[in-house]
Structure formats: structure tokens, C-alpha cells
Short mmCIF file of C-alpha atoms in Angstrom, two decimals:
data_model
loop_
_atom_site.label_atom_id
_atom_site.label_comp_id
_atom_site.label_asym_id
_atom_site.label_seq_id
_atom_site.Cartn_x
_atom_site.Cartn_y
_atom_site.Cartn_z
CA UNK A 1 -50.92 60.10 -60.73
CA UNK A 2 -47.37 59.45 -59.39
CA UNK A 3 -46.18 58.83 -55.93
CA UNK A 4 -42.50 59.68 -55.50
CA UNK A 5 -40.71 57.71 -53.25
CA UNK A 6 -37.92 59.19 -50.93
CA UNK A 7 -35.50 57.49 -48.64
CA UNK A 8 -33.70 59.89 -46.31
CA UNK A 9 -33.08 63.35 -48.12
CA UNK A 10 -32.91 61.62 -51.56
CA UNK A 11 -35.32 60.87 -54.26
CA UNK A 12 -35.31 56.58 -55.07
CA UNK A 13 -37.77 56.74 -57.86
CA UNK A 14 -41.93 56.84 -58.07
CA UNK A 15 -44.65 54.71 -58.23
CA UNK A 16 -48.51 54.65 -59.34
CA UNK A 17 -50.90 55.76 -56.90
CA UNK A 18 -52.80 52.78 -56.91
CA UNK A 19 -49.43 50.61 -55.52
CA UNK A 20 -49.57 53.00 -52.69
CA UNK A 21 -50.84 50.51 -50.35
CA UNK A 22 -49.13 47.38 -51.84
CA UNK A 23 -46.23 49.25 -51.63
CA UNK A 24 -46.61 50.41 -47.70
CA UNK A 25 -47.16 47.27 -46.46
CA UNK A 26 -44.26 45.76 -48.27
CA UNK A 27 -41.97 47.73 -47.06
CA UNK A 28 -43.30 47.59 -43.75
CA UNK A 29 -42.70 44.26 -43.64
CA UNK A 30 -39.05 44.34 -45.02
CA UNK A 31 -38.49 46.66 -41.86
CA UNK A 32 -38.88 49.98 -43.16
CA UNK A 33 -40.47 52.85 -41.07
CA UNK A 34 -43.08 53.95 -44.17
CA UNK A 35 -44.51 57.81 -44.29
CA UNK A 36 -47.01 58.26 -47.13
CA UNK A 37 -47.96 62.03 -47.62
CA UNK A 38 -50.75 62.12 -50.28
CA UNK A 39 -51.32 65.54 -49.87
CA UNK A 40 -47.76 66.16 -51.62
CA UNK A 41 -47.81 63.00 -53.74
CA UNK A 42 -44.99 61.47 -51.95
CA UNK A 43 -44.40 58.67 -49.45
CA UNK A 44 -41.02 58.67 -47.09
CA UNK A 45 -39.33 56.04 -46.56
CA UNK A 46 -36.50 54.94 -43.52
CA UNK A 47 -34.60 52.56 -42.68
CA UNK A 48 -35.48 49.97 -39.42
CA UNK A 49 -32.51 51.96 -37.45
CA UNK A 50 -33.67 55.32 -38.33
CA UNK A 51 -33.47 57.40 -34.96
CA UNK A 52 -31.84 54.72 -33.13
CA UNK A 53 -28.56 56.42 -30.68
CA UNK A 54 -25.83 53.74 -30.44
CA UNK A 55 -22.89 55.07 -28.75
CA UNK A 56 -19.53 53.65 -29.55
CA UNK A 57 -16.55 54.47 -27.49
CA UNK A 58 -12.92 52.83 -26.07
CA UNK A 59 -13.27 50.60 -23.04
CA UNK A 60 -12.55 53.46 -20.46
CA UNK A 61 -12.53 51.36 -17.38
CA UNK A 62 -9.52 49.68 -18.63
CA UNK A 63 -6.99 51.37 -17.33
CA UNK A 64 -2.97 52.25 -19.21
CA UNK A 65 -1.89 48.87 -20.33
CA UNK A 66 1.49 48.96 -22.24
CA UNK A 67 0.20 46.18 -24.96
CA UNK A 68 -2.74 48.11 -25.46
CA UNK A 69 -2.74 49.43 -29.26
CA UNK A 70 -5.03 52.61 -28.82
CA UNK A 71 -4.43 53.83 -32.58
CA UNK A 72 -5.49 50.65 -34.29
CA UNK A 73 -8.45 50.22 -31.65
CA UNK A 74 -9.56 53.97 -33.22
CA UNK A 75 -9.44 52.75 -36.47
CA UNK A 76 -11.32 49.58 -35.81
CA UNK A 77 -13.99 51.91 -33.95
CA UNK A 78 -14.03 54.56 -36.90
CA UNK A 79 -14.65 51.72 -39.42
CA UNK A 80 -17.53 50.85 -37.51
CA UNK A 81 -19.27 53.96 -37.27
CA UNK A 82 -19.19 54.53 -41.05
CA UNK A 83 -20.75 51.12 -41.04
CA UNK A 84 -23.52 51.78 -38.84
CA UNK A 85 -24.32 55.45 -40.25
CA UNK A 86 -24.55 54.04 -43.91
CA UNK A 87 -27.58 51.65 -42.21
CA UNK A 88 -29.22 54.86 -40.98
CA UNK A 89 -28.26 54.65 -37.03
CA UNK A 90 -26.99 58.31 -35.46
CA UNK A 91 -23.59 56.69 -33.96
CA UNK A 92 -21.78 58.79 -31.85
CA UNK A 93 -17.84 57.85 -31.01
CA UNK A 94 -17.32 59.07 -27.58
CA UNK A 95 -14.24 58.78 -25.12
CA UNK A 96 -16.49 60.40 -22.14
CA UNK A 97 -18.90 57.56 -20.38
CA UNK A 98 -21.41 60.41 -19.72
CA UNK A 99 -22.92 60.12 -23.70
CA UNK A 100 -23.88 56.53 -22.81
CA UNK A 101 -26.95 57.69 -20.64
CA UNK A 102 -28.84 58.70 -23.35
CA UNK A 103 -27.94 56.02 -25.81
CA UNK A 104 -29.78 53.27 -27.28
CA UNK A 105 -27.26 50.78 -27.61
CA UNK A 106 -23.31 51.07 -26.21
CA UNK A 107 -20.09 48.99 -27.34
CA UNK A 108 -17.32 49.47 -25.34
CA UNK A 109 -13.87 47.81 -27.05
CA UNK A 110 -10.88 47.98 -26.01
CA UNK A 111 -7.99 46.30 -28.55
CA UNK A 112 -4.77 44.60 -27.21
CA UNK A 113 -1.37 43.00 -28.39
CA UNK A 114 -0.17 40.25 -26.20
CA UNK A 115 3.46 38.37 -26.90
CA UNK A 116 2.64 35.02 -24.85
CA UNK A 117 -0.63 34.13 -26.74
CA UNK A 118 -0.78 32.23 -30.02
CA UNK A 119 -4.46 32.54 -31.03
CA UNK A 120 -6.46 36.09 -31.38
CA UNK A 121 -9.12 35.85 -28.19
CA UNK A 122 -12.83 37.50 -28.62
CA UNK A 123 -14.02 38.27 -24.76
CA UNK A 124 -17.77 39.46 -25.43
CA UNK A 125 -19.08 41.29 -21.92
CA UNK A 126 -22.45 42.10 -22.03
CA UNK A 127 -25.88 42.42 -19.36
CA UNK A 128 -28.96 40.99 -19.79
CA UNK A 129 -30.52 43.77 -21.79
CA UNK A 130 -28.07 43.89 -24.69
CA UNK A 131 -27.55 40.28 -26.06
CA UNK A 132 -29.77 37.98 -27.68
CA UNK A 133 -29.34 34.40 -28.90
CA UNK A 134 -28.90 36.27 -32.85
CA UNK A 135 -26.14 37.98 -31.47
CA UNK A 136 -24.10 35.66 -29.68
CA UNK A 137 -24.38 33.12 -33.00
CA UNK A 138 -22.96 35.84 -34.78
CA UNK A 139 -20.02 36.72 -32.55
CA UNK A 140 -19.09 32.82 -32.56
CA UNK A 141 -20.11 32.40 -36.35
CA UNK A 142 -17.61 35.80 -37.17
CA UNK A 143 -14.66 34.62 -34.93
CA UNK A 144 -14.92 30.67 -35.77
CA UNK A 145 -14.68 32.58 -39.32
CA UNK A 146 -11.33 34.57 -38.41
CA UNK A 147 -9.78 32.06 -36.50
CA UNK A 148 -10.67 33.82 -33.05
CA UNK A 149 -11.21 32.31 -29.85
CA UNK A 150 -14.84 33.50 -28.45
CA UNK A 151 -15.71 33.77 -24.73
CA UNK A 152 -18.90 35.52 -23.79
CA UNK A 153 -19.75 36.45 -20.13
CA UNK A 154 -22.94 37.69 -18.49
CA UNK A 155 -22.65 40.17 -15.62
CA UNK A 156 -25.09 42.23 -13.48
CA UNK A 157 -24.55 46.11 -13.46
CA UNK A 158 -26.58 48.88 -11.97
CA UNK A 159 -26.64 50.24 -15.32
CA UNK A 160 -30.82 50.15 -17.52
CA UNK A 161 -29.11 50.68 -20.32
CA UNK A 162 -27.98 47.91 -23.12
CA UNK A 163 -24.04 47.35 -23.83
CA UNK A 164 -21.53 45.25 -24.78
CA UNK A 165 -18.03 45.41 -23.80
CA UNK A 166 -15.83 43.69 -26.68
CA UNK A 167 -12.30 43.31 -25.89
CA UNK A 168 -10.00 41.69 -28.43
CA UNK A 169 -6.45 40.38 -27.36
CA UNK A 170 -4.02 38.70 -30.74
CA UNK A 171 -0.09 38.06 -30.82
CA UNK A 172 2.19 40.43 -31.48
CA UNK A 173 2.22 41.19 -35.51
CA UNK A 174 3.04 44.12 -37.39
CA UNK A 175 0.18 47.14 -37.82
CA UNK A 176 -0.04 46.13 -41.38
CA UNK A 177 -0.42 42.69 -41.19
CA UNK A 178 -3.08 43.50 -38.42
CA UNK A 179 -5.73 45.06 -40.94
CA UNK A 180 -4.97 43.14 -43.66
CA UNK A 181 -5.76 39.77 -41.33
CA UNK A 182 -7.67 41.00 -38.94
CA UNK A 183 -8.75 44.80 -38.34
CA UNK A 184 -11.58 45.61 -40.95
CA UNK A 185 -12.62 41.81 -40.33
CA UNK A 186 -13.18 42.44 -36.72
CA UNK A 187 -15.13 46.03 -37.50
CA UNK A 188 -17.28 44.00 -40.27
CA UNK A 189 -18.27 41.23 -37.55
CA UNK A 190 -18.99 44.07 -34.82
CA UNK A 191 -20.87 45.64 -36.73
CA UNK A 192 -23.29 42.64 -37.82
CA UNK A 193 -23.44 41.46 -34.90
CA UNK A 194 -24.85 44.68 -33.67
CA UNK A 195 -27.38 44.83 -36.37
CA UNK A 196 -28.64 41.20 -35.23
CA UNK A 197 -29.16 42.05 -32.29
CA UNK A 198 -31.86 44.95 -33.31
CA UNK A 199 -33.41 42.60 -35.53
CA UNK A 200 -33.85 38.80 -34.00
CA UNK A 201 -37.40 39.60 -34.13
CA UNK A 202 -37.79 40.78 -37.80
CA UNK A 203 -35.18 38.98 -39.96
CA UNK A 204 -36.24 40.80 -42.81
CA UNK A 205 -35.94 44.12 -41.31
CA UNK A 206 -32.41 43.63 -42.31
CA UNK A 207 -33.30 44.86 -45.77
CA UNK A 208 -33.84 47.91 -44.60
CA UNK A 209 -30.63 48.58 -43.84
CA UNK A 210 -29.20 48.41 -47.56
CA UNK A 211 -29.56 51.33 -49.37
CA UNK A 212 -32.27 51.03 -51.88
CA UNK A 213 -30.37 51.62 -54.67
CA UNK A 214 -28.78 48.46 -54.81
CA UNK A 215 -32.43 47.04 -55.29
CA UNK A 216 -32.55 48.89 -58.47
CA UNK A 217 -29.40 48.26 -59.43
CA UNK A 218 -29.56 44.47 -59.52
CA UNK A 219 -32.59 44.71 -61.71
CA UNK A 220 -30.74 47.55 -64.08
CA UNK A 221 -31.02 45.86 -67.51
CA UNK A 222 -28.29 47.09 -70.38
CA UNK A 223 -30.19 46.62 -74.64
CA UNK A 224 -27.71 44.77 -75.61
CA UNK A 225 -26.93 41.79 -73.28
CA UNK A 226 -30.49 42.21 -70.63
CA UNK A 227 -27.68 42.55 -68.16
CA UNK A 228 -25.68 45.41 -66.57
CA UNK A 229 -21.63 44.73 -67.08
CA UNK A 230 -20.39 47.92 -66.09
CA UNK A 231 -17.14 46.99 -64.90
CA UNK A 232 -16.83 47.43 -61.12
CA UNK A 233 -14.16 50.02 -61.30
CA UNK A 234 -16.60 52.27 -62.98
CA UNK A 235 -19.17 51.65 -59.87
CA UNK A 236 -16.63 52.63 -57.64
CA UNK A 237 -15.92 56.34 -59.02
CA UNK A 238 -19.71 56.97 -58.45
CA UNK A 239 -19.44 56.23 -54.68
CA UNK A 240 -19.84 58.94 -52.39
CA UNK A 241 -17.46 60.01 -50.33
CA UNK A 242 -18.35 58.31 -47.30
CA UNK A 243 -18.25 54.77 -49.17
CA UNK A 244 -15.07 55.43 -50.88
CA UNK A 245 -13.02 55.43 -47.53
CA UNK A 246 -14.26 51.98 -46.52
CA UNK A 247 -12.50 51.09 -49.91
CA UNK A 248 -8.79 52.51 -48.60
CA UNK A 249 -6.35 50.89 -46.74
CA UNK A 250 -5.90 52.97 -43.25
CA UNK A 251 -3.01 54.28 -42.95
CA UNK A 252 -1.29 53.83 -39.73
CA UNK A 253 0.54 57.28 -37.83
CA UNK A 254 4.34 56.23 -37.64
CA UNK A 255 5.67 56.70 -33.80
CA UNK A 256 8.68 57.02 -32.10
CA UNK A 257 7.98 55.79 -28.63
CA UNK A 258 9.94 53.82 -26.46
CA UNK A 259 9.61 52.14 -22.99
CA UNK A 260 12.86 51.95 -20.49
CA UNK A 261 12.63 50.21 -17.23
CA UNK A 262 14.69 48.94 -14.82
CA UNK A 263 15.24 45.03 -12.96
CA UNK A 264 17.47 44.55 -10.29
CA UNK A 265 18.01 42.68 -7.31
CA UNK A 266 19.87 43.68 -3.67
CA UNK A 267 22.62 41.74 -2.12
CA UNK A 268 22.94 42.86 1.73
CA UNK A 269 26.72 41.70 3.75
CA UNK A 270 26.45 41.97 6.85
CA UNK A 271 29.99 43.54 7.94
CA UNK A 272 31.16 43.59 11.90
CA UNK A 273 31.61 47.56 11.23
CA UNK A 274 29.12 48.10 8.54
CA UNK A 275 26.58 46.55 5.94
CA UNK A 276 27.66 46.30 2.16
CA UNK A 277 24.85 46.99 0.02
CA UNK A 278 25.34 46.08 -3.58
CA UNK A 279 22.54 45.95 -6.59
CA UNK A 280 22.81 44.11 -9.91
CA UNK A 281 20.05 44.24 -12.34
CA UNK A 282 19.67 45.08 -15.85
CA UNK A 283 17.98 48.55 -18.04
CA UNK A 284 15.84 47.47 -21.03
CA UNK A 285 14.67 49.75 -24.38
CA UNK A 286 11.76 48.55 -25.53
CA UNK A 287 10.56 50.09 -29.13
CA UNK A 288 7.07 50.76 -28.88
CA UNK A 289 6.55 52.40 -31.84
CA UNK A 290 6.65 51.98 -35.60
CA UNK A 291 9.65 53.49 -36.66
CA UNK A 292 13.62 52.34 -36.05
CA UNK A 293 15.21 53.60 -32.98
CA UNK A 294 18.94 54.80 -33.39
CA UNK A 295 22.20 54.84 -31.13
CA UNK A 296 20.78 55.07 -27.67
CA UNK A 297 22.41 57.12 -25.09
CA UNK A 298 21.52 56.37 -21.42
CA UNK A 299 22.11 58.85 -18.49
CA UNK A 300 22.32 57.26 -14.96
CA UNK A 301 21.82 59.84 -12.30
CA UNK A 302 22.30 59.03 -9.19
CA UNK A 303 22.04 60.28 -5.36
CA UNK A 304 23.75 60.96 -3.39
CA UNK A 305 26.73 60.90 -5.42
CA UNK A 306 29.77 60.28 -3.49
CA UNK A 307 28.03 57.22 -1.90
CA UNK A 308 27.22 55.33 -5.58
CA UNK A 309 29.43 53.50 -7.72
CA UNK A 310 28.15 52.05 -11.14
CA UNK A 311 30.23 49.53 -12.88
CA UNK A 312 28.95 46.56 -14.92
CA UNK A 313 30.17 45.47 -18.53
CA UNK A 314 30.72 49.33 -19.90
CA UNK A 315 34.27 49.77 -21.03
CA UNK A 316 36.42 53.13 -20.87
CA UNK A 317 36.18 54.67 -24.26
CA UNK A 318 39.85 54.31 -25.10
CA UNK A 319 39.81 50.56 -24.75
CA UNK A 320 36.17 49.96 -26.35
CA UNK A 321 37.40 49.43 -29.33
CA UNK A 322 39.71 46.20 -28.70
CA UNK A 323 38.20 44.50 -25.68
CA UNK A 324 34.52 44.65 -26.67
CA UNK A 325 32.54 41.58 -27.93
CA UNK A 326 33.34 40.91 -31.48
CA UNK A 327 30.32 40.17 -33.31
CA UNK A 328 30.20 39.44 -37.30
CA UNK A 329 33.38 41.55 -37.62
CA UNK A 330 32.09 44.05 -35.52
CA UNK A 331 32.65 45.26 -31.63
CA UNK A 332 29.70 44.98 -30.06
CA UNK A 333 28.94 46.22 -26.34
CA UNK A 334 28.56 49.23 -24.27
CA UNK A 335 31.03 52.15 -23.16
CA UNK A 336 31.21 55.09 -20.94
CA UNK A 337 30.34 57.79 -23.72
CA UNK A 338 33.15 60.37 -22.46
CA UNK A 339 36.62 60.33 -21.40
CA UNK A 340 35.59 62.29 -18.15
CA UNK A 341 33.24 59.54 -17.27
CA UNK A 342 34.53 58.78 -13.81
CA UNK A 343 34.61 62.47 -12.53
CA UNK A 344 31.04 62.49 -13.98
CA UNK A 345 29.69 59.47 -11.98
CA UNK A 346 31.32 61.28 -8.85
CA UNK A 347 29.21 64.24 -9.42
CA UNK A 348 26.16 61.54 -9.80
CA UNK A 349 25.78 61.11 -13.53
CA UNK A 350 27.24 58.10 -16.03
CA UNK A 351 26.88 58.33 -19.71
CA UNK A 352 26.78 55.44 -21.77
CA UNK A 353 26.68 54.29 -25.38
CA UNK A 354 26.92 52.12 -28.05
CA UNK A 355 30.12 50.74 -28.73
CA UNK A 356 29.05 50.38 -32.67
CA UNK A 357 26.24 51.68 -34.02
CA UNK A 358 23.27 50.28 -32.72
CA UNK A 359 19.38 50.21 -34.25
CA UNK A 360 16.37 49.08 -32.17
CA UNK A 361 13.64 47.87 -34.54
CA UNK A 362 9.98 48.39 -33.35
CA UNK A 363 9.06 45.04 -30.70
CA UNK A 364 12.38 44.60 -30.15
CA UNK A 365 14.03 45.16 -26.52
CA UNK A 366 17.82 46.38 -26.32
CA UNK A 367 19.27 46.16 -22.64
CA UNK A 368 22.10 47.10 -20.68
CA UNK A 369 22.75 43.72 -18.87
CA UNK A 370 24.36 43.16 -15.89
CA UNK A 371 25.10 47.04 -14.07
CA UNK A 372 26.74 46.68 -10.61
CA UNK A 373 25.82 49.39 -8.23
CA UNK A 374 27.55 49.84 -4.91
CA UNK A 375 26.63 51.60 -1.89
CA UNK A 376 29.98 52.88 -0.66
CA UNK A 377 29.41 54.55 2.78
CA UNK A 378 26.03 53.61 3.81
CA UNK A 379 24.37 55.85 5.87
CA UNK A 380 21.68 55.80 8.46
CA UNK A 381 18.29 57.47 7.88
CA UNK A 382 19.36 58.94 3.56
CA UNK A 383 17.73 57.94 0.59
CA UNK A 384 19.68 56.06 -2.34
CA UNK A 385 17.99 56.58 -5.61
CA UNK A 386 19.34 55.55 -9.36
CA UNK A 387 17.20 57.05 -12.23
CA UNK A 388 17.55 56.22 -15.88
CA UNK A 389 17.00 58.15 -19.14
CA UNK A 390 17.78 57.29 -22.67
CA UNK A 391 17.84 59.90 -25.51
CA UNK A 392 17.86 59.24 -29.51
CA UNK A 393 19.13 62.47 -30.81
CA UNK A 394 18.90 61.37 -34.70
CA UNK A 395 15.07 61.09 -34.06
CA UNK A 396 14.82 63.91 -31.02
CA UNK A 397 13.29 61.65 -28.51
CA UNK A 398 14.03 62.00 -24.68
CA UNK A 399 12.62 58.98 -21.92
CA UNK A 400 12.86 58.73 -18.93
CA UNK A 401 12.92 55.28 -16.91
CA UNK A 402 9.30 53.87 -16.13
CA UNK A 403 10.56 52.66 -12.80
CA UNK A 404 13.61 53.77 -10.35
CA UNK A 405 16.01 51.77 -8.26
CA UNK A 406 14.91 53.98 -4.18
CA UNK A 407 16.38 52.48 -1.14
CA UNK A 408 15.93 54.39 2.50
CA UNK A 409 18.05 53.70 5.01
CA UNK A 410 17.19 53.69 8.05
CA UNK A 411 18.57 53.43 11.76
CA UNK A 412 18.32 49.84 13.71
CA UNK A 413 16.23 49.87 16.95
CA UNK A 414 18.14 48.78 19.42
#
């Protein structure tokens, strides 16, 4: 008689009855949780993280960061969920930190780009409960591996149940270059270092973990050379679904996005009659995103409006031509972007362009340097406030300054 042999819902084969219990206590040992049912000539087989709830999520105590890079942190989190769910774990990708109450295990990871650094930096947060010495060797093994710095810290939280908070800052390199150096690397290491630390106490528990097809597969003989050669391309059209999207490259959402925000400084003269307030500073475009940014067009609008002046080095549009910078044959600068432009700033707006056509490639900052506003007829106890917005009407985008110049004035105690 014939015991088949499942693992999960699918059928791996059969062996004699007599194997039975050679064969249970195998796989016991190689990790496996082992079901025989005799009754139905069958015995059920599961892998050592079987039933096992390990929640996976973005680090959301960290709060908006403008280097943060939330769509390639999904992607590295979505690689490791297929991961774990091919081993047999129930992972669950969260972004709500009540799922992590009833979890097994929780990583938290939160994925940043950071221009001043020169080295990608591993920072591995974890409590008591959730790291052991397998784990940590595998966190330094993986980054020694990718050329990442590791730093591991041990904290105390209120919290019974195990984590780790992995946060992962590199320098500033495109999306693409990003998975193909280090993205699916990072999910890979994650992911094994997560499996040691469920089995420091059974290394070959580990086993378990592979599907038990490849078992067979390794002995699969062909007649004519005792080996299998089936080229590898073949393999992969037989792979389920599942596998087959750990085998494409992920493609990255293009964005337009943009950041504007505003420096300045205030000079104060101190008059006999009055004070002269004047501000210089400077409006930066930051590209954000992944696609070019074309021909910016900023809007200053300012209040109140017969008190503000804005100057700098924007030319009238009828002169732009011949007294802007020439750069490589072309006139590079700033002008006001209408021929009404000062009976606009009276009435509290200024429009300014490009004097030539100008792209913004994404990383790069554009600004408009040096902008001279002056407070013409201070007055006691009013509010003067300068906002800034920039529009791209080739790719429909509208922003509006991240910051605004605000100064209240108000009356001297004698």
C-alpha cells in the first residue's frame, strides 16, 4: 500500500507504507510540521513557518521626510512578502500599526535617499524579543556583501511583541540604478535574515522552507545523459505565476512632482522718520520626480500690495532678449512674463519666466537667485506676506511654495 504525500494543497508524490515512519521523523527533523492520516492513506506535510503571522509594513512613526522614496520602499516591501509567502508564512503588508498586535513577527522599514552621504547605511532597530545572534550575522554578512554600512541598536519598548525596525539611507542615484544595485538585494537579505531568526535553533528547519519540488528535481534523471539539461528558459515557462514576477524587473510609476521653497534674509534701517525694511533671498524648483520639468512660470503674490516692491535680476520683456546672460549662444535668465508686469505687481502679483526655454531634469534644483523685496510704507500693527507658486503647463502641474516669506508689524512700546 501507498502513502501519498501532500505539501500544502498539492500532491508531491507517494511512498510505501512501511517508510511511513522513516519518513515522519525525517522530515521532522528537516523542520517540517508532519500529519500522517492512515485512515486516508496520506500523510500532510508543512513547512516550519506554516501558520506563522509576520506583519510587514512602512516605518509609520517616521514622519514626511522629503528624501524619503515611499514608491521604491513599496516595492522593496512587496518583494519581500512574495518571498516570505513562497516559504509558507501568512504575511500581511499593512500601513495601519493596529495589525501588529496580533502578529508573530513585525518589520517596520522605512527607505531613504540622502545627497551628503557616500556609502548606503543599514540602521537595524530591534527589542530584545526579536533578534538573535543568527540574525544579526546575517544583517552584517548581507550588507558587508552589498557594500552597506550596518548599525544595530537595542531599545526597550512597552511593546510583548517581536520587531525590527530596518531603515536604509544610500546617495542619491537614479530609480533604476537603485534595483539593479541595490533594491531586490536589500529585499533578498531582509528576508533571510528574517528566516534566521525563526530558525537559530533548528538549522535544518531551513529546508523546510524550499518547496519540495526542487528535491525531486535535482534527482530528475534524463535516459540519455543520467542528467536533466532542460535548458533553464524552459524551467522558467513552468513557473507559476507568483514566481514569475520575482523574475521581472519592477517597473517604477513616472512622477511629476516638484518642491518650491523659499530663503531669504531681512535687512532692517533704522530711519529718523521711519524703518526701511528690505528682504533678499532666493526661490528654488526642486524636481522630485522622474520625469523632465518644462518652462517654469512663477507667480509672486503678495500683500498688501501697494506696500511691496519685487525687483531682483528679472528683466522687462522687451529688453530680455539683449541684456540677459549669454550662455552657449543662448540668453539665459529670468523676465517679467508680461508687458503689464508692473501694474500687476501693484495689484500684488509678478509673473515671471524663462528667458529661453528652460528644462529641470529630475534631482536637479532651478532657482530664482537674488529677488529684492521692499517694504515701501511700513505700517504699524499689518501683516506682510510674499507667497510663491510655480506652474508647468506642458505637463499640467500647479505648486505652491512649501514655505512663505510673513512679517507682522507691530507698534513700539514706548
Amino acid at each position: 500500500m501507498d502513502i501519498k504525500v501532500e505539501v500544502g494543497d498539492k500532491r508531491a508524490g507517494a511512498i510505501p507504507y512501511e517508510s511511513l515512519p522513516a519518513f515522519t521523523y525525517l522530515f521532522r527533523e528537516l523542520g517540517f510540521d508532519v500529519q500522517p492520516d492512515t485512515e486516508n492513506k496520506k500523510v500532510h506535510l508543512s513547512s516550519a513557518l506554516h501558520g506563522k503571522r509576520i506583519v510587514i509594513s512602512s516605518d509609520y512613526d517616521v514622519k514626511y521626510n522629503t528624501f524619503r522614496k515611499h514608491l521604491l520602499e513599496r516595492k522593496v516591501l512587496e518583494y519581500i512578502q512574495t518571498f516570505l509567502s513562497a516559504c509558507g508564512a501568512k504575511v500581511i503588508l499593512i500601513d495601519e500599526k493596529k495589525e501588529s498586535e496580533r502578529a508573530d513577527f513585525h518589520v517596520c522599514f522605512s527607505l531613504f535617499e540622502i545627497p551628503r552621504i557616500k556609502e548606503p547605511i543599514l540602521e537595524l532597530i530591534h527589542n530584545s524579543k526579536s533578534a538573535n545572534k543568527k540574525l544579526l550575522d546575517i544583517f552584517h554578512y548581507e550588507c558587508t556583501r552589498t557594500g552597506t554600512k550596518f548599525k544595530s541598536n537595542e531599545v526597550v519598548r512597552s511593546s510583548s511583541n517581536p520587531f525590527i525596525n530596518i531603515q536604509i539611507m544610500y546617495p542619491v542615484i537614479t530609480d533604476e540604478d537603485f534595483w539593479e544595485k541595490l533594491g531586490e538585494k536589500y529585499a533578498m537579505s531582509i528576508t533571510i535574515g528574517i528566516l534566521a531568526r525563526f530558525h537559530e535553533s533548528s538549522p535544518l528547519s531551513v529546508l523546510s522552507l524550499i518547496p519540495i519540488e526542487i528535491f525531486s528535481n535535482m534527482f530528475d534523471h534524463s535516459e540519455n545523459t543520467g542528467l536533466n539539461l532542460e535548458p533553464t528558459i524552459q524551467k522558467e515557462k513552468k513557473l507559476p505565476e507568483k514566481k514569475k514576477f520575482l523574475l521581472k524587473k519592477p517597473t517604477i510609476t513616472k512622477r511629476k512632482e516638484a518642491e518650491v521653497f523659499l530663503d531669504y534674509h531681512i535687512f532692517i534701517e533704522e530711519l529718523e522718520e521711519r524703518n526701511k525694511i528690505k528682504l533678499i533671498g532666493n526661490l528654488h524648483i526642486k524636481n522630485i520626480g522622474t520625469e523632465v520639468l518644462r518652462n517654469p512660470v512663477i507667480c509672486l503674490r503678495s500683500s498688501p500690495s501697494e506696500s511691496i516692491k519685487i525687483s531682483g535680476q528679472i528683466l522687462p520683456p522687451n529688453v530680455a532678449e539683449t541684456l540677459g546672460v549669454m550662455k552657449n549662444e543662448e540668453t539665459q535668465g529670468w523676465k517679467y512674463m508680461n508687458d503689464e508686469w508692473f501694474e500687476e505687481m501693484e495689484k500684488g502679483e509678478t509673473w515671471i519666466c524663462p528667458i529661453q526655454s528652460k528644462n529641470i531634469n529630475p534631482r536637479q534644483t532651478e532657482s530664482l537667485t537674488n529677488l529684492q523685496i521692499s517694504v515701501l510704507q511700513p505700517v504699524e500693527n499689518s501683516n506682510i506676506r510674499v507667497e510663491a507658486f510655480v506652474f508647468f503647463k506642458e505637463q499640467d502641474l500647479e505648486i505652491s511654495s512649501s514655505n512663505q516669506i510673513s512679517l507682522l508689524l507691530t507698534k513700539k512700546q514706548g
